[in-house]
PDB file of C-alpha atoms in Angstrom:
ATOM      1  CA  MET S   1       0.151  -0.070   0.040  1.00  0.00           C
ATOM      2  CA  ILE S   2       1.271   3.325  -0.887  1.00  0.00           C
ATOM      3  CA  ASN S   3       0.537   6.552   1.528  1.00  0.00           C
ATOM      4  CA  TYR S   4       0.214  10.247   1.175  1.00  0.00           C
ATOM      5  CA  LEU S   5       4.130  10.310   1.689  1.00  0.00           C
ATOM      6  CA  ASP S   6       4.805   8.580  -1.200  1.00  0.00           C
ATOM      7  CA  LEU S   7       2.959  10.692  -3.631  1.00  0.00           C
ATOM      8  CA  LYS S   8       4.180  13.832  -1.997  1.00  0.00           C
ATOM      9  CA  TYR S   9       7.938  12.436  -2.798  1.00  0.00           C
ATOM     10  CA  PHE S  10       7.005  11.252  -6.195  1.00  0.00           C
ATOM     11  CA  VAL S  11       5.295  15.118  -6.691  1.00  0.00           C
ATOM     12  CA  ASP S  12       8.579  16.674  -5.299  1.00  0.00           C
ATOM     13  CA  ILE S  13      10.641  14.370  -7.349  1.00  0.00           C
ATOM     14  CA  VAL S  14       8.882  15.883 -10.760  1.00  0.00           C
ATOM     15  CA  ASP S  15       8.588  19.244  -9.295  1.00  0.00           C
ATOM     16  CA  PHE S  16      12.421  19.751  -8.117  1.00  0.00           C
ATOM     17  CA  GLY S  17      13.480  17.847 -11.684  1.00  0.00           C
ATOM     18  CA  SER S  18      15.609  14.908  -9.906  1.00  0.00           C
ATOM     19  CA  ILE S  19      15.724  12.290  -6.804  1.00  0.00           C
ATOM     20  CA  SER S  20      18.559  14.338  -5.198  1.00  0.00           C
ATOM     21  CA  SER S  21      16.971  17.480  -5.386  1.00  0.00           C
ATOM     22  CA  ALA S  22      13.507  16.218  -3.947  1.00  0.00           C
ATOM     23  CA  ALA S  23      15.507  14.233  -1.242  1.00  0.00           C
ATOM     24  CA  ARG S  24      17.640  17.494  -0.638  1.00  0.00           C
ATOM     25  CA  TYR S  25      14.513  19.501  -0.292  1.00  0.00           C
ATOM     26  CA  ASN S  26      12.810  16.965   2.380  1.00  0.00           C
ATOM     27  CA  TYR S  27      16.130  16.294   4.499  1.00  0.00           C
ATOM     28  CA  ILE S  28      16.145  12.715   3.692  1.00  0.00           C
ATOM     29  CA  ALA S  29      18.584  10.233   2.175  1.00  0.00           C
ATOM     30  CA  GLN S  30      18.636   9.998  -1.844  1.00  0.00           C
ATOM     31  CA  GLN S  31      18.610   6.321  -1.166  1.00  0.00           C
ATOM     32  CA  SER S  32      15.370   6.650   0.547  1.00  0.00           C
ATOM     33  CA  MET S  33      13.706   8.959  -2.029  1.00  0.00           C
ATOM     34  CA  SER S  34      14.581   6.334  -4.470  1.00  0.00           C
ATOM     35  CA  ALA S  35      12.963   3.559  -2.264  1.00  0.00           C
ATOM     36  CA  HIS S  36       9.553   5.490  -2.077  1.00  0.00           C
ATOM     37  CA  LEU S  37       9.651   5.862  -5.995  1.00  0.00           C
ATOM     38  CA  LYS S  38      10.325   2.361  -6.245  1.00  0.00           C
ATOM     39  CA  LYS S  39       7.525   1.488  -3.958  1.00  0.00           C
ATOM     40  CA  ILE S  40       5.019   3.762  -5.990  1.00  0.00           C
ATOM     41  CA  GLU S  41       6.343   2.132  -9.357  1.00  0.00           C
ATOM     42  CA  LYS S  42       5.779  -1.510  -7.747  1.00  0.00           C
ATOM     43  CA  TYR S  43       2.226  -0.801  -6.567  1.00  0.00           C
ATOM     44  CA  TYR S  44       1.431   0.710  -9.473  1.00  0.00           C
ATOM     45  CA  GLY S  45       3.116  -2.102 -11.708  1.00  0.00           C
ATOM     46  CA  CYS S  46       4.908   0.183 -14.296  1.00  0.00           C
ATOM     47  CA  GLU S  47       7.865   2.545 -14.326  1.00  0.00           C
ATOM     48  CA  LEU S  48       6.961   6.425 -13.917  1.00  0.00           C
ATOM     49  CA  PHE S  49      10.312   7.707 -14.809  1.00  0.00           C
ATOM     50  CA  SER S  50      12.653   6.456 -17.674  1.00  0.00           C
ATOM     51  CA  ARG S  51      15.744   5.700 -16.111  1.00  0.00           C
ATOM     52  CA  SER S  52      18.003   7.134 -18.995  1.00  0.00           C
ATOM     53  CA  SER S  53      20.276  10.495 -18.542  1.00  0.00           C
ATOM     54  CA  PRO S  54      18.322  12.666 -18.349  1.00  0.00           C
ATOM     55  CA  MET S  55      15.565  10.964 -16.582  1.00  0.00           C
ATOM     56  CA  TYR S  56      12.153  11.738 -18.001  1.00  0.00           C
ATOM     57  CA  MET S  57       8.599  11.031 -16.781  1.00  0.00           C
ATOM     58  CA  THR S  58       6.858   7.848 -18.887  1.00  0.00           C
ATOM     59  CA  ASP S  59       3.253   8.353 -19.795  1.00  0.00           C
ATOM     60  CA  ALA S  60       1.932   6.454 -16.897  1.00  0.00           C
ATOM     61  CA  GLY S  61       4.154   8.837 -14.559  1.00  0.00           C
ATOM     62  CA  GLU S  62       2.408  12.043 -16.166  1.00  0.00           C
ATOM     63  CA  LYS S  63      -0.819  10.311 -15.071  1.00  0.00           C
ATOM     64  CA  VAL S  64      -0.128   9.762 -11.601  1.00  0.00           C
ATOM     65  CA  TYR S  65       1.748  13.128 -11.270  1.00  0.00           C
ATOM     66  CA  LYS S  66      -1.631  15.242 -12.705  1.00  0.00           C
ATOM     67  CA  ALA S  67      -3.733  12.801 -10.627  1.00  0.00           C
ATOM     68  CA  SER S  68      -1.352  13.066  -7.469  1.00  0.00           C
ATOM     69  CA  LYS S  69      -1.397  17.058  -7.983  1.00  0.00           C
ATOM     70  CA  VAL S  70      -5.138  17.437  -6.944  1.00  0.00           C
ATOM     71  CA  ILE S  71      -4.335  16.071  -3.381  1.00  0.00           C
ATOM     72  CA  PRO S  72      -4.953  18.995  -1.083  1.00  0.00           C
ATOM     73  CA  PRO S  73      -1.639  20.230   0.242  1.00  0.00           C
ATOM     74  CA  HIS S  74      -2.986  20.104   4.012  1.00  0.00           C
ATOM     75  CA  THR S  75      -3.385  16.217   3.058  1.00  0.00           C
ATOM     76  CA  TYR S  76       0.307  16.175   3.589  1.00  0.00           C
ATOM     77  CA  SER S  77       0.432  17.393   7.041  1.00  0.00           C
ATOM     78  CA  LEU S  78      -2.309  15.333   8.031  1.00  0.00           C
ATOM     79  CA  TYR S  79       0.174  12.703   7.594  1.00  0.00           C
ATOM     80  CA  PHE S  80       2.691  13.809   9.603  1.00  0.00           C
ATOM     81  CA  ARG S  81       0.058  14.355  12.414  1.00  0.00           C
ATOM     82  CA  HIS S  82      -1.380  11.379  12.562  1.00  0.00           C
ATOM     83  CA  ASN S  83       1.240   8.826  11.461  1.00  0.00           C
ATOM     84  CA  GLN S  84       0.198   7.225   8.145  1.00  0.00           C
ATOM     85  CA  VAL S  85      -3.775   7.750   8.321  1.00  0.00           C
ATOM     86  CA  LEU S  86      -5.464   7.446   4.965  1.00  0.00           C
ATOM     87  CA  SER S  87      -9.273   8.862   4.354  1.00  0.00           C
ATOM     88  CA  PRO S  88     -11.353   6.834   2.359  1.00  0.00           C
ATOM     89  CA  GLY S  89     -10.874   9.600  -0.325  1.00  0.00           C
ATOM     90  CA  ALA S  90      -7.332   8.715  -0.064  1.00  0.00           C
ATOM     91  CA  GLU S  91      -8.077   4.907  -0.649  1.00  0.00           C
ATOM     92  CA  LYS S  92     -10.553   5.514  -3.455  1.00  0.00           C
ATOM     93  CA  PHE S  93      -7.878   7.973  -5.162  1.00  0.00           C
ATOM     94  CA  ILE S  94      -5.150   5.382  -5.220  1.00  0.00           C
ATOM     95  CA  ARG S  95      -7.542   2.515  -6.017  1.00  0.00           C
ATOM     96  CA  ALA S  96      -8.795   4.289  -9.191  1.00  0.00           C
ATOM     97  CA  THR S  97      -5.216   5.425 -10.232  1.00  0.00           C
ATOM     98  CA  LYS S  98      -3.939   1.741 -10.128  1.00  0.00           C
ATOM     99  CA  GLU S  99      -7.334   0.667 -11.946  1.00  0.00           C
ATOM    100  CA  PHE S 100      -7.116   3.474 -14.694  1.00  0.00           C
ATOM    101  CA  LEU S 101      -3.189   2.285 -15.048  1.00  0.00           C
ATOM    102  CA  ALA S 102      -4.032  -1.246 -15.384  1.00  0.00           C
ATOM    103  CA  GLN S 103      -6.670  -0.599 -18.112  1.00  0.00           C
ATOM    104  CA  ARG S 104      -4.360   1.486 -20.107  1.00  0.00           C
ATOM    105  CA  GLU S 105      -2.220  -1.668 -20.096  1.00  0.00           C
ATOM    106  CA  GLN S 106      -4.696  -3.458 -21.431  1.00  0.00           C
ATOM    107  CA  ASN S 107      -4.962  -1.039 -24.534  1.00  0.00           C
TER     108      ASN S 107
END
């Protein structure tokens, strides 16, 4: 299961342009940031970034990014206050995104 923090870190990787910049911004090790990204990719069953140089988002990554941007910013602070509390809306979002990507792979 992924959580809000995983999605926040994914959005930060995109917004800052690299895993290392996003890691510095969040005061975590680059390896930890990479682990969060791999967790999301494993959950959705696809790569969200091409690992070539320079790194760029795949089509699936762009879809997840757009969907992740609609999560209200206060949700991230809720995560920190309540230690991985997921609202029913968050679970529905994650499930819907996973179903969307699965349908996309079939087409």
